[in-house]
Coordinates of C-alpha atoms and ligand atoms in Angstrom, one line a residue:
M350 CA 229.9 -125.2 -52.2
F351 CA 232.9 -125.3 -54.5
L352 CA 232.6 -125.2 -58.2
A353 CA 235.1 -125.4 -61.0
R354 CA 236.6 -122.3 -62.5
F355 CA 234.9 -121.8 -65.8
D356 CA 237.8 -120.3 -67.6
L357 CA 239.5 -123.7 -67.9
P358 CA 239.5 -124.5 -71.6
A359 CA 237.0 -127.3 -72.4
L360 CA 238.0 -130.9 -72.0
P361 CA 240.0 -132.0 -75.0
P362 CA 239.0 -135.1 -76.9
L363 CA 240.4 -138.4 -75.6
K364 CA 243.8 -139.4 -76.9
A365 CA 244.9 -142.9 -77.7
H366 CA 248.4 -144.2 -78.3
P367 CA 248.9 -144.6 -82.1
M368 CA 248.8 -148.3 -83.0
T369 CA 251.9 -148.9 -85.1
D370 CA 252.2 -152.6 -84.1
H371 CA 250.5 -155.6 -85.4
L372 CA 249.9 -157.0 -82.0
I373 CA 246.7 -158.0 -80.3
A374 CA 244.3 -155.0 -80.0
P375 CA 244.0 -153.4 -76.5
H376 CA 240.8 -154.0 -74.5
G377 CA 238.0 -151.8 -76.0
G378 CA 240.0 -151.3 -79.2
A379 CA 242.3 -148.4 -78.4
L380 CA 245.2 -148.0 -76.0
V381 CA 244.1 -145.0 -73.8
D382 CA 246.6 -142.3 -73.2
L383 CA 245.6 -139.9 -70.4
V384 CA 248.9 -138.0 -70.3
V385 CA 248.2 -134.5 -71.8
A386 CA 250.5 -132.5 -74.0
D387 CA 252.8 -129.9 -72.4
E388 CA 250.7 -126.9 -73.2
R389 CA 247.5 -128.5 -71.7
A390 CA 249.6 -129.5 -68.7
R391 CA 250.6 -125.9 -68.2
E392 CA 246.9 -124.7 -68.4
L393 CA 245.8 -127.3 -65.9
K394 CA 248.6 -126.4 -63.5
E395 CA 247.7 -122.7 -63.7
A396 CA 244.0 -123.4 -63.2
S397 CA 244.7 -125.8 -60.3
R398 CA 245.4 -122.8 -58.0
D399 CA 241.6 -122.6 -57.4
W400 CA 240.9 -126.3 -57.1
L401 CA 240.7 -128.6 -54.1
S402 CA 243.4 -131.2 -53.8
W403 CA 243.5 -134.8 -52.9
T404 CA 246.6 -136.6 -51.7
L405 CA 246.6 -140.0 -53.3
T406 CA 247.0 -143.1 -51.2
E407 CA 249.6 -145.7 -52.2
R408 CA 246.9 -147.8 -53.8
Q409 CA 245.3 -144.9 -55.6
L410 CA 248.7 -143.9 -57.0
C411 CA 249.1 -147.3 -58.5
D412 CA 245.6 -147.2 -60.0
L413 CA 246.2 -143.7 -61.4
E414 CA 249.5 -144.8 -63.1
L415 CA 247.8 -147.6 -64.9
L416 CA 244.9 -145.4 -65.9
M417 CA 247.2 -142.8 -67.3
S418 CA 249.4 -145.2 -69.2
G419 CA 246.5 -147.2 -70.7
G420 CA 247.2 -150.3 -68.7
F421 CA 243.6 -150.1 -67.7
S422 CA 242.2 -149.4 -71.2
P423 CA 239.4 -148.6 -71.9
L424 CA 239.0 -146.8 -68.6
T425 CA 239.5 -143.1 -68.9
G426 CA 239.4 -142.2 -65.3
F427 CA 238.2 -143.3 -61.9
M428 CA 234.9 -145.1 -62.3
G429 CA 231.6 -143.2 -62.1
R430 CA 228.6 -144.7 -60.3
E431 CA 227.0 -146.6 -63.2
D432 CA 230.3 -148.2 -64.3
Y433 CA 231.0 -149.1 -60.7
E434 CA 227.6 -150.7 -60.1
G435 CA 227.8 -152.6 -63.4
V436 CA 231.3 -153.9 -62.5
V437 CA 230.3 -154.9 -59.0
E438 CA 227.1 -156.7 -60.1
D439 CA 227.9 -158.1 -63.5
M440 CA 231.6 -157.4 -64.2
R441 CA 230.5 -155.0 -67.0
L442 CA 231.0 -151.3 -67.6
R443 CA 227.9 -149.4 -68.6
D444 CA 228.7 -149.8 -72.3
G445 CA 228.8 -153.6 -71.8
T446 CA 232.6 -154.0 -71.8
L447 CA 233.9 -156.8 -69.6
W448 CA 235.6 -155.4 -66.5
P449 CA 235.8 -157.3 -63.3
M450 CA 237.4 -154.9 -60.7
P451 CA 236.2 -151.6 -59.3
V452 CA 238.7 -148.8 -59.9
T453 CA 237.4 -146.1 -57.7
L454 CA 238.8 -143.0 -55.9
D455 CA 237.8 -143.1 -52.3
V456 CA 237.9 -139.8 -50.4
T457 CA 236.8 -138.4 -47.0
E458 CA 233.4 -137.1 -46.4
A459 CA 234.9 -133.7 -45.6
L460 CA 236.3 -133.4 -49.1
A461 CA 233.2 -134.9 -50.7
D462 CA 231.0 -132.3 -49.0
T463 CA 232.9 -129.5 -50.8
L464 CA 232.8 -131.1 -54.2
A465 CA 230.1 -131.2 -56.8
P466 CA 229.8 -132.7 -60.3
G467 CA 231.5 -130.2 -62.7
A468 CA 234.3 -129.5 -60.2
T469 CA 237.9 -130.4 -60.9
L470 CA 240.1 -132.0 -58.3
A471 CA 243.9 -131.9 -58.3
L472 CA 245.3 -135.4 -57.6
R473 CA 248.6 -135.1 -55.8
D474 CA 251.3 -137.5 -54.7
Q475 CA 252.6 -137.6 -51.1
E476 CA 255.1 -134.7 -51.9
G477 CA 252.2 -132.5 -53.1
V478 CA 253.1 -132.7 -56.8
M479 CA 250.0 -132.6 -59.0
L480 CA 250.0 -135.7 -61.1
A481 CA 246.5 -135.4 -62.6
A482 CA 243.3 -133.5 -62.8
L483 CA 240.0 -135.3 -62.1
H484 CA 236.9 -133.9 -63.8
V485 CA 234.3 -134.8 -61.2
E486 CA 231.2 -136.4 -62.7
D487 CA 229.8 -138.5 -59.8
I488 CA 230.0 -138.4 -56.0
W489 CA 228.4 -141.2 -54.1
T490 CA 228.6 -143.2 -50.9
P491 CA 228.9 -146.9 -51.9
D492 CA 227.7 -149.9 -50.0
R493 CA 231.2 -151.2 -49.2
Q494 CA 229.9 -154.3 -47.4
H495 CA 228.0 -155.3 -50.6
E496 CA 231.0 -154.5 -52.7
A497 CA 233.2 -156.7 -50.5
E498 CA 230.8 -159.6 -50.6
T499 CA 230.0 -159.4 -54.4
V500 CA 233.5 -158.7 -55.7
F501 CA 235.6 -160.8 -53.2
G502 CA 233.2 -163.3 -51.8
S503 CA 233.2 -167.0 -52.7
D504 CA 231.4 -170.1 -51.6
T505 CA 234.4 -171.8 -49.8
G506 CA 233.1 -170.6 -46.4
A507 CA 236.3 -168.6 -45.7
A508 CA 236.0 -165.6 -43.3
L509 CA 235.5 -162.8 -45.8
E510 CA 236.4 -160.1 -43.2
E511 CA 239.9 -161.6 -43.2
H512 CA 240.4 -161.1 -47.0
P513 CA 243.1 -158.5 -47.4
A514 CA 241.0 -156.5 -49.9
V515 CA 238.0 -156.6 -47.6
R516 CA 240.0 -155.5 -44.7
Y517 CA 241.2 -152.6 -46.8
L518 CA 237.7 -151.8 -48.1
L519 CA 235.9 -151.9 -44.7
G520 CA 238.8 -150.7 -42.6
Q521 CA 241.1 -148.2 -44.3
A522 CA 239.2 -147.1 -47.4
N523 CA 237.5 -143.7 -47.3
P524 CA 233.7 -143.7 -47.4
V525 CA 232.9 -141.6 -50.5
Y526 CA 233.8 -142.4 -54.1
V527 CA 234.4 -139.7 -56.7
G528 CA 234.4 -140.7 -60.3
G529 CA 235.3 -138.8 -63.5
R530 CA 237.7 -138.4 -66.4
V531 CA 241.3 -138.0 -65.6
E532 CA 243.8 -135.7 -67.4
G533 CA 247.3 -136.7 -66.5
L534 CA 250.2 -134.3 -66.2
Q535 CA 252.9 -136.7 -65.4
L536 CA 253.2 -140.4 -64.5
P537 CA 254.0 -141.0 -60.8
P538 CA 257.8 -140.7 -60.5
H539 CA 259.9 -143.8 -59.7
Y540 CA 263.6 -143.9 -59.0
D541 CA 264.2 -147.6 -58.9
F542 CA 264.6 -150.0 -61.9
R543 CA 263.6 -147.2 -64.3
T544 CA 264.7 -149.1 -67.4
L545 CA 262.4 -152.0 -66.4
R546 CA 259.3 -149.9 -65.8
L547 CA 257.8 -150.1 -69.3
T548 CA 254.4 -148.7 -70.1
P549 CA 252.0 -150.7 -72.2
A550 CA 253.0 -148.7 -75.3
E551 CA 256.7 -149.3 -74.5
V552 CA 256.2 -153.0 -74.0
R553 CA 254.3 -153.1 -77.4
T554 CA 257.2 -151.2 -79.1
S555 CA 259.7 -153.6 -77.6
F556 CA 257.7 -156.6 -78.9
A557 CA 257.5 -155.0 -82.3
K558 CA 261.2 -154.3 -82.4
L559 CA 262.0 -157.9 -81.3
G560 CA 259.5 -159.2 -84.0
W561 CA 257.4 -160.9 -81.3
Q562 CA 253.9 -161.6 -82.6
K563 CA 252.9 -163.8 -79.8
A564 CA 253.9 -163.2 -76.2
V565 CA 252.8 -165.1 -73.1
A566 CA 252.7 -163.1 -69.9
F567 CA 253.8 -164.5 -66.5
Q568 CA 252.2 -162.7 -63.6
T569 CA 254.0 -163.0 -60.2
R570 CA 254.3 -161.4 -56.8
N571 CA 256.9 -163.9 -55.5
P572 CA 260.5 -164.7 -56.3
M573 CA 260.8 -167.1 -59.2
H574 CA 262.5 -170.4 -58.7
R575 CA 263.2 -173.4 -60.9
A576 CA 259.6 -174.5 -60.9
H577 CA 258.5 -171.2 -62.3
Q578 CA 261.3 -171.2 -64.9
E579 CA 260.2 -174.7 -65.9
L580 CA 256.5 -173.7 -66.1
T581 CA 257.2 -170.6 -68.2
L582 CA 259.4 -172.5 -70.6
R583 CA 256.8 -175.2 -71.0
A584 CA 254.1 -172.5 -71.6
T585 CA 256.1 -170.7 -74.3
K586 CA 256.8 -174.0 -76.0
E587 CA 253.1 -175.0 -75.8
V588 CA 251.8 -171.9 -77.5
E589 CA 255.0 -171.1 -79.5
A590 CA 255.3 -167.6 -78.0
S591 CA 257.9 -165.5 -76.4
L592 CA 257.8 -164.7 -72.6
L593 CA 257.0 -161.5 -70.8
I594 CA 257.9 -161.8 -67.1
H595 CA 255.6 -159.3 -65.7
P596 CA 255.9 -159.1 -61.9
V597 CA 253.7 -156.8 -59.8
V598 CA 255.7 -154.1 -58.1
G599 CA 252.9 -151.9 -56.9
M600 CA 251.1 -153.4 -54.0
T601 CA 250.9 -157.1 -53.3
K602 CA 249.8 -159.2 -50.3
P603 CA 251.0 -157.7 -47.0
G604 CA 254.0 -159.7 -45.8
D605 CA 255.3 -160.5 -49.3
I606 CA 259.0 -160.2 -50.1
D607 CA 259.8 -156.6 -51.1
H608 CA 259.9 -155.8 -54.8
Y609 CA 263.6 -154.6 -54.7
T610 CA 264.7 -158.1 -53.7
R611 CA 262.3 -159.8 -56.1
V612 CA 263.4 -157.7 -59.1
R613 CA 267.0 -158.6 -58.3
C614 CA 265.9 -162.3 -58.3
Y615 CA 264.2 -161.9 -61.7
Q616 CA 267.2 -160.2 -63.1
A617 CA 269.3 -163.1 -61.9
L618 CA 266.9 -165.6 -63.5
L619 CA 266.6 -163.9 -66.9
P620 CA 269.9 -165.2 -68.3
T621 CA 268.7 -168.8 -67.8
Y622 CA 266.2 -168.4 -70.7
P623 CA 267.3 -168.9 -74.3
K624 CA 268.5 -165.6 -75.8
D625 CA 265.9 -163.1 -76.9
T626 CA 263.0 -165.2 -75.9
A627 CA 262.2 -163.6 -72.6
M628 CA 261.8 -160.1 -71.4
L629 CA 261.3 -158.5 -68.0
S630 CA 259.0 -155.5 -67.3
L631 CA 257.6 -154.3 -64.0
L632 CA 253.9 -153.7 -63.4
P633 CA 252.9 -150.9 -61.0
L634 CA 249.6 -152.7 -60.1
A635 CA 247.9 -152.5 -56.7
M636 CA 246.7 -156.1 -56.5
R637 CA 243.5 -156.8 -54.6
M638 CA 244.2 -160.6 -54.3
G639 CA 240.7 -161.0 -55.8
G640 CA 241.3 -164.6 -57.2
P641 CA 238.9 -165.3 -60.1
R642 CA 237.9 -161.7 -60.8
E643 CA 241.5 -160.6 -60.5
A644 CA 242.6 -163.2 -63.1
I645 CA 240.3 -161.6 -65.6
W646 CA 241.7 -158.2 -64.7
H647 CA 245.2 -159.5 -65.1
A648 CA 244.3 -160.8 -68.5
I649 CA 242.9 -157.4 -69.6
I650 CA 246.0 -155.6 -68.4
R651 CA 248.3 -158.0 -70.2
K652 CA 246.2 -157.7 -73.4
N653 CA 246.7 -154.0 -73.2
H654 CA 250.5 -154.6 -72.9
G655 CA 250.3 -156.6 -76.2
C656 CA 250.4 -160.1 -74.8
T657 CA 248.4 -162.8 -76.5
H658 CA 248.5 -165.3 -73.7
L659 CA 248.5 -165.3 -69.9
I660 CA 249.8 -168.1 -67.6
V661 CA 247.2 -168.9 -64.9
G662 CA 248.3 -171.3 -62.2
R663 CA 246.9 -172.7 -59.1
D664 CA 245.0 -170.2 -56.9
H665 CA 245.9 -167.4 -59.2
A666 CA 245.9 -164.0 -57.4
G667 CA 244.3 -165.6 -54.3
P668 CA 245.1 -164.5 -50.8
G669 CA 245.5 -168.1 -49.6
E670 CA 243.6 -169.2 -46.5
D671 CA 241.8 -167.5 -43.6
S672 CA 243.0 -168.0 -40.0
A673 CA 241.0 -171.2 -39.7
G674 CA 242.8 -172.7 -42.7
T675 CA 239.9 -172.3 -45.2
P676 CA 241.0 -171.1 -48.6
F677 CA 239.3 -168.0 -49.9
Y678 CA 239.0 -169.5 -53.4
G679 CA 239.1 -172.9 -54.8
P680 CA 242.5 -173.8 -56.3
Y681 CA 241.2 -173.6 -60.0
D682 CA 238.3 -171.1 -59.6
A683 CA 240.4 -168.4 -61.4
Q684 CA 241.1 -170.7 -64.3
E685 CA 237.4 -171.6 -64.6
L686 CA 236.2 -168.0 -64.6
L687 CA 238.8 -166.8 -67.0
K688 CA 238.0 -169.8 -69.3
K689 CA 234.4 -168.6 -69.5
H690 CA 235.4 -165.1 -70.8
E691 CA 238.5 -166.1 -72.7
K692 CA 236.8 -165.8 -76.1
E693 CA 235.3 -162.4 -75.5
L694 CA 238.6 -161.1 -74.2
G695 CA 240.7 -162.3 -77.1
I696 CA 243.7 -163.1 -74.9
S697 CA 244.2 -166.8 -74.2
M698 CA 244.8 -168.5 -71.0
V699 CA 247.6 -171.0 -70.6
P700 CA 246.4 -172.9 -67.5
F701 CA 248.9 -174.7 -65.3
K702 CA 248.8 -177.1 -62.4
L703 CA 251.2 -176.9 -59.5
M704 CA 254.7 -177.8 -60.6
V705 CA 256.4 -180.5 -58.5
Y706 CA 259.9 -181.9 -58.5
A707 CA 260.7 -185.6 -59.1
P708 CA 264.2 -186.2 -57.6
E709 CA 264.4 -189.6 -59.3
H710 CA 264.1 -188.0 -62.8
D711 CA 265.7 -184.7 -61.7
T712 CA 262.7 -183.1 -63.5
Y713 CA 259.8 -180.8 -62.8
Y714 CA 256.3 -182.1 -63.7
P715 CA 252.8 -180.4 -63.5
S716 CA 251.2 -182.2 -60.6
D717 CA 248.7 -184.0 -63.0
E718 CA 251.5 -185.3 -65.3
V719 CA 253.7 -187.1 -62.8
P720 CA 254.5 -190.6 -64.0
E721 CA 252.9 -193.4 -62.0
G722 CA 254.8 -194.4 -58.8
I723 CA 257.3 -191.5 -59.0
E724 CA 257.9 -189.6 -55.7
T725 CA 257.7 -185.8 -55.8
V726 CA 258.9 -183.1 -53.5
N727 CA 258.0 -179.4 -53.0
I728 CA 259.0 -176.6 -50.7
S729 CA 256.1 -174.4 -49.6
G730 CA 256.2 -170.7 -49.2
T731 CA 256.1 -171.0 -45.5
E732 CA 259.0 -173.5 -45.5
Q733 CA 260.9 -171.1 -47.8
R734 CA 260.5 -168.3 -45.3
R735 CA 261.5 -170.5 -42.4
R736 CA 264.7 -171.6 -44.2
L737 CA 265.6 -168.0 -45.0
Q738 CA 264.9 -166.8 -41.5
R739 CA 267.0 -169.6 -40.0
G740 CA 269.8 -169.2 -42.5
I741 CA 269.2 -172.7 -44.0
E742 CA 270.2 -173.1 -47.6
L743 CA 267.6 -173.5 -50.3
P744 CA 268.6 -176.6 -52.3
D745 CA 269.8 -176.3 -55.9
W746 CA 267.0 -178.4 -57.2
F747 CA 264.6 -175.7 -55.8
T748 CA 266.3 -172.5 -56.9
F749 CA 269.1 -171.2 -59.0
P750 CA 272.2 -170.3 -56.9
A751 CA 272.1 -166.7 -58.1
V752 CA 268.5 -166.3 -57.0
G753 CA 269.2 -168.0 -53.6
E754 CA 272.1 -165.6 -53.1
E755 CA 269.8 -162.6 -53.7
L756 CA 267.3 -163.9 -51.3
R757 CA 269.9 -164.6 -48.6
K758 CA 271.3 -161.2 -48.9
S759 CA 268.0 -159.5 -48.1
S760 CA 266.7 -162.0 -45.6
P761 CA 269.5 -162.4 -43.1
P762 CA 268.9 -165.2 -40.5
R763 CA 267.0 -164.1 -37.4
H764 CA 270.1 -163.6 -35.3
K765 CA 271.1 -160.9 -37.7
Q766 CA 267.6 -159.3 -38.0
G767 CA 266.2 -156.5 -36.0
V768 CA 263.7 -157.3 -33.3
T769 CA 261.1 -155.4 -31.2
I770 CA 260.4 -156.5 -27.7
F771 CA 257.1 -154.9 -26.7
L772 CA 256.3 -155.0 -23.0
T773 CA 252.8 -154.2 -22.0
G774 CA 251.2 -154.1 -18.5
L775 CA 249.8 -151.8 -15.8
S776 CA 251.6 -148.9 -14.2
G777 CA 254.0 -150.3 -11.6
A778 CA 253.9 -153.8 -13.1
G779 CA 257.7 -153.8 -13.5
K780 CA 258.0 -153.1 -17.2
S781 CA 260.7 -150.4 -16.9
T782 CA 262.8 -152.6 -14.6
I783 CA 262.7 -155.6 -16.9
A784 CA 263.3 -153.3 -19.9
N785 CA 266.4 -151.9 -18.4
A786 CA 267.7 -155.3 -17.3
L787 CA 267.1 -156.6 -20.8
M788 CA 268.9 -153.7 -22.4
V789 CA 271.9 -154.3 -20.3
K790 CA 271.9 -158.0 -21.2
F791 CA 271.8 -157.1 -24.9
L792 CA 274.6 -154.6 -24.6
E793 CA 276.6 -157.3 -22.8
L794 CA 275.9 -159.7 -25.7
G795 CA 276.8 -157.1 -28.3
G796 CA 276.3 -157.3 -32.0
R797 CA 273.2 -155.1 -32.5
P798 CA 272.4 -151.6 -31.4
V799 CA 269.8 -151.4 -28.6
T800 CA 267.2 -148.6 -28.1
L801 CA 264.9 -148.3 -25.0
L802 CA 261.5 -146.7 -25.6
D803 CA 260.3 -146.6 -22.0
G804 CA 256.8 -145.3 -21.4
D805 CA 257.9 -142.3 -19.3
L806 CA 260.8 -141.5 -21.6
V807 CA 258.6 -141.5 -24.7
R808 CA 256.0 -139.3 -23.0
R809 CA 258.8 -136.8 -22.2
H810 CA 260.5 -136.7 -25.7
L811 CA 258.0 -137.9 -28.3
S812 CA 254.5 -137.5 -26.9
S813 CA 254.8 -134.6 -24.4
E814 CA 251.6 -132.9 -25.7
L815 CA 249.5 -136.1 -25.2
G816 CA 247.2 -137.0 -22.4
F817 CA 245.6 -140.3 -21.4
S818 CA 242.4 -140.4 -23.4
K819 CA 242.0 -143.5 -25.6
E820 CA 242.7 -141.4 -28.6
H821 CA 245.9 -140.0 -27.2
R822 CA 247.1 -143.3 -25.8
D823 CA 246.6 -144.8 -29.3
I824 CA 248.6 -142.0 -30.9
N825 CA 251.3 -142.5 -28.3
I826 CA 251.5 -146.3 -29.1
R827 CA 251.5 -145.7 -32.8
R828 CA 254.4 -143.3 -32.5
I829 CA 256.3 -145.9 -30.4
G830 CA 255.4 -148.6 -33.0
F831 CA 256.7 -146.4 -35.8
V832 CA 260.0 -145.7 -34.2
A833 CA 260.4 -149.4 -33.2
S834 CA 259.6 -150.6 -36.7
E835 CA 262.3 -148.2 -38.1
I836 CA 264.8 -149.5 -35.6
T837 CA 263.9 -153.1 -36.4
K838 CA 264.0 -152.6 -40.1
N839 CA 267.6 -151.4 -39.8
G840 CA 268.7 -154.4 -37.8
G841 CA 268.4 -152.9 -34.3
I842 CA 266.7 -154.1 -31.1
A843 CA 263.9 -151.9 -29.8
I844 CA 262.7 -152.4 -26.3
C845 CA 259.3 -150.7 -25.7
A846 CA 257.7 -150.4 -22.3
P847 CA 254.4 -148.5 -22.4
I848 CA 251.2 -149.5 -20.7
A849 CA 249.6 -149.9 -24.1
P850 CA 246.2 -150.9 -22.7
Y851 CA 244.3 -151.3 -25.9
D852 CA 244.5 -154.5 -27.9
S853 CA 243.8 -153.2 -31.4
V854 CA 246.6 -150.7 -31.4
R855 CA 249.0 -153.3 -30.0
K856 CA 248.0 -155.5 -33.0
E857 CA 248.6 -152.5 -35.4
V858 CA 252.2 -152.3 -34.0
R859 CA 252.7 -156.0 -34.5
E860 CA 251.5 -155.7 -38.1
L861 CA 253.8 -152.8 -38.7
V862 CA 256.9 -154.5 -37.3
E863 CA 256.6 -158.1 -38.3
P864 CA 257.2 -157.5 -42.0
V865 CA 260.5 -155.9 -41.2
G866 CA 261.8 -158.2 -38.4
G867 CA 260.9 -159.9 -35.1
F868 CA 258.1 -158.8 -32.8
I869 CA 257.8 -160.3 -29.3
L870 CA 254.8 -159.2 -27.2
V871 CA 255.6 -159.6 -23.4
H872 CA 252.7 -159.2 -21.1
V873 CA 254.0 -158.1 -17.7
A874 CA 251.0 -159.5 -15.9
T875 CA 251.6 -158.3 -12.3
P876 CA 248.1 -158.2 -10.7
L877 CA 246.5 -154.8 -10.0
D878 CA 246.5 -155.3 -6.3
V879 CA 250.3 -155.9 -6.3
C880 CA 250.9 -152.9 -8.4
E881 CA 248.7 -150.8 -6.2
E882 CA 250.3 -152.1 -3.1
R883 CA 253.7 -151.2 -4.4
D884 CA 252.5 -147.8 -5.7
R885 CA 256.1 -146.7 -6.3
K886 CA 255.1 -143.3 -7.8
G887 CA 252.2 -142.7 -5.5
L888 CA 249.9 -142.5 -8.5
Y889 CA 247.4 -145.2 -7.4
A890 CA 246.7 -143.3 -4.3
K891 CA 246.0 -140.2 -6.4
A892 CA 243.9 -142.2 -8.8
R893 CA 241.8 -143.6 -6.0
A894 CA 241.3 -140.1 -4.6
G895 CA 240.2 -139.0 -8.0
I896 CA 243.1 -136.6 -8.3
I897 CA 244.4 -138.4 -11.5
K898 CA 241.6 -139.2 -13.9
E899 CA 241.5 -142.0 -16.5
F900 CA 244.0 -144.0 -14.6
T901 CA 244.6 -147.5 -16.1
G902 CA 243.2 -150.2 -13.9
I903 CA 241.4 -147.8 -11.6
S904 CA 239.3 -145.6 -13.8
D905 CA 240.4 -146.6 -17.2
P906 CA 240.5 -150.1 -18.9
Y907 CA 243.4 -152.4 -19.5
E908 CA 242.7 -155.0 -22.2
E909 CA 244.7 -158.2 -21.3
P910 CA 246.5 -159.4 -24.4
T911 CA 245.5 -162.9 -25.7
D912 CA 248.3 -162.9 -28.2
A913 CA 251.3 -162.4 -25.9
D914 CA 254.4 -164.4 -26.8
I915 CA 255.5 -164.4 -23.1
V916 CA 253.5 -163.7 -20.0
I917 CA 255.4 -162.7 -16.9
D918 CA 254.0 -162.1 -13.4
T919 CA 256.7 -160.2 -11.5
T920 CA 255.2 -161.0 -8.1
D921 CA 257.7 -163.8 -7.4
L922 CA 260.5 -163.3 -9.8
T923 CA 263.5 -160.9 -9.7
P924 CA 264.1 -158.5 -12.6
E925 CA 267.2 -160.6 -13.5
E926 CA 265.1 -163.8 -13.8
E927 CA 262.4 -162.0 -15.8
A928 CA 264.8 -160.6 -18.3
H929 CA 266.5 -164.0 -18.6
R930 CA 263.2 -165.6 -19.5
I931 CA 262.8 -163.2 -22.4
V932 CA 266.4 -163.9 -23.5
L933 CA 265.7 -167.7 -23.4
H934 CA 262.6 -167.1 -25.6
L935 CA 264.7 -165.0 -28.1
E936 CA 267.3 -167.8 -28.1
R937 CA 264.7 -170.4 -28.8
E938 CA 263.2 -168.3 -31.6
G939 CA 266.6 -167.8 -33.2
Y940 CA 266.9 -164.1 -32.5
I941 CA 270.0 -164.6 -30.4
G942 CA 273.0 -166.8 -31.0
G943 CA 273.8 -168.6 -34.3
G944 CA 277.4 -167.7 -34.6
D945 CA 278.5 -164.6 -36.6
Ligands
PPS1210 S1 250.0 -145.5 -22.6 O1 248.6 -145.8 -22.1 O2 250.6 -146.7 -23.0 O3 249.9 -144.4 -23.5 O4 250.7 -145.0 -21.2 P1 252.2 -144.7 -21.1 O5 252.7 -143.8 -22.2 O6 253.0 -146.0 -20.9 O7 252.4 -143.8 -19.8 C1 252.1 -144.3 -18.6 C2 252.9 -143.6 -17.5 O8 252.4 -142.3 -17.3 C3 252.0 -142.2 -15.9 N1 250.5 -141.8 -15.9 C4 249.5 -142.6 -16.2 N2 249.4 -143.9 -16.5 C5 248.1 -144.4 -16.7 N3 247.0 -143.7 -16.6 C6 247.1 -142.4 -16.3 N4 245.9 -141.6 -16.3 C7 248.3 -141.8 -16.1 N5 248.7 -140.5 -15.8 C8 250.1 -140.6 -15.7 C9 252.4 -143.5 -15.2 O9 253.5 -143.2 -14.4 C10 252.8 -144.4 -16.3 O10 254.1 -144.9 -16.1 P2 254.5 -146.5 -15.8 O11 255.9 -146.6 -16.1 O12 253.6 -147.4 -16.6 O13 254.1 -146.6 -14.3

């Protein structure tokens, strides 16, 4: 068992940012400041030689940053068990303070087994830099299923297991939680948009300098268009406050537009507001997409940043719908829950309905204020993505030209995007032949670089140490997926041709690639008897004789894809015809053609 070194000087008393402003008080009364003075940082660093370390995940890094800066005031570290249980059950910390969302440090069992209360854990970023020390108070194995149901569940009947936070919690999160006070050495470093990354104390200082007493915060994880500008202007007028555009740049919903593009869009939008009435600052929050509970969390975080009001729209911080089209939360659930706690929180909600455009009046209206008999139009998020992918203009009534321009720059139409063509099928099904024919066709067409990641080729160069167990096959496919996603991200064409017999890892690859470009799954469905009959490499004979073990189709499984974009049976087609079918599909989907 590992215990803390006892020559570490005792924990210093908690610090708070001095309150020089006359703005709204932070949640719990004081703006927590977990970043220690230089001398203490040196002490901690020296002592850390004997501590165990934990490399923070992306989400934990975001949480740590807001803990350290006071964005999560009054929290002083990752939650201990009592706080956690109070938050899950009743949205309350053990001292009764309202807090809706668990902020916990999940670690592996292997690490937890070597820790005990009283130990100190070095929290490090991906590069190994120690950002903070965690003074371990509690170590426990939570009931994550219960957490998922209680924190993220609702009564809409949506499939909870499809909720992004639940998928994270039950799929990726580590099984043991470690809670305790944090002493921060340095905030996680960022190299992008540094002047826009203001801590709660810095936002408060800016408000004080600008003479803003009242500020309304606008939370967003999407680009802002005319409807949002109209909505924020209305909100500021309604409550006679200035505006803090406070977009989340930590983690949002998988598949969202990247924050670099979004921040450029916000910067392009900012000059459309009257001078000195709007400010932009970036929030390094890892959203959970927790709808109503998350709305309360957002309100607390904005209160800590000195905001007196928060705009809450339709389906605030909700993840949308499950695969059957059932919404995870009701459209105004978040508004209702926040309303209940508004008084206690002290920050006021500015509720808004969906904004819609009335062409006849050339005006935006909240959906419940549209004059009788007036037609309205709207462009959904899906339609927006479709237009950008196809290179179709976003109309001027919908967005400001400068914003549209930024979006177009980072979302080139499909024929200029990268794409992965992932062929899967039995050994001898004809994957390599089709892949080679396809590569030559792409080279003939020109325009994008082409890379072939054939099964045998990859096994020689990338995965030479791997065998054919399920574990090794999955590693192999993940490697192929990683390389393909990098190629796709940079605008190239990746043609992959492994057996890839397992469905779940194929899906993983799709999830990795789709956010950065196209992904086409081709099932080369030549039947086993045809493959065996051909037996080009003589492997089936060996497999039947038991000389090769774990041979796909003979002594190892092949899970047929149910999500293939194209299915090809090579029994009756020539490689030329097969490759052409794929090309036709790519043309239809817009990945080929479309002029320059
Ligand atoms: S996997 O499952 O996707 O990781 O397989 P892959 O990397 O595509 O490698 C398959 C090629 O390796 C040869 N080979 C075997 N295949 C399946 N099972 C076993 N046990 C095995 N041992 C060797 C085989 O030639 C495969 O090549 P292809 O091109 O598919 O015929």
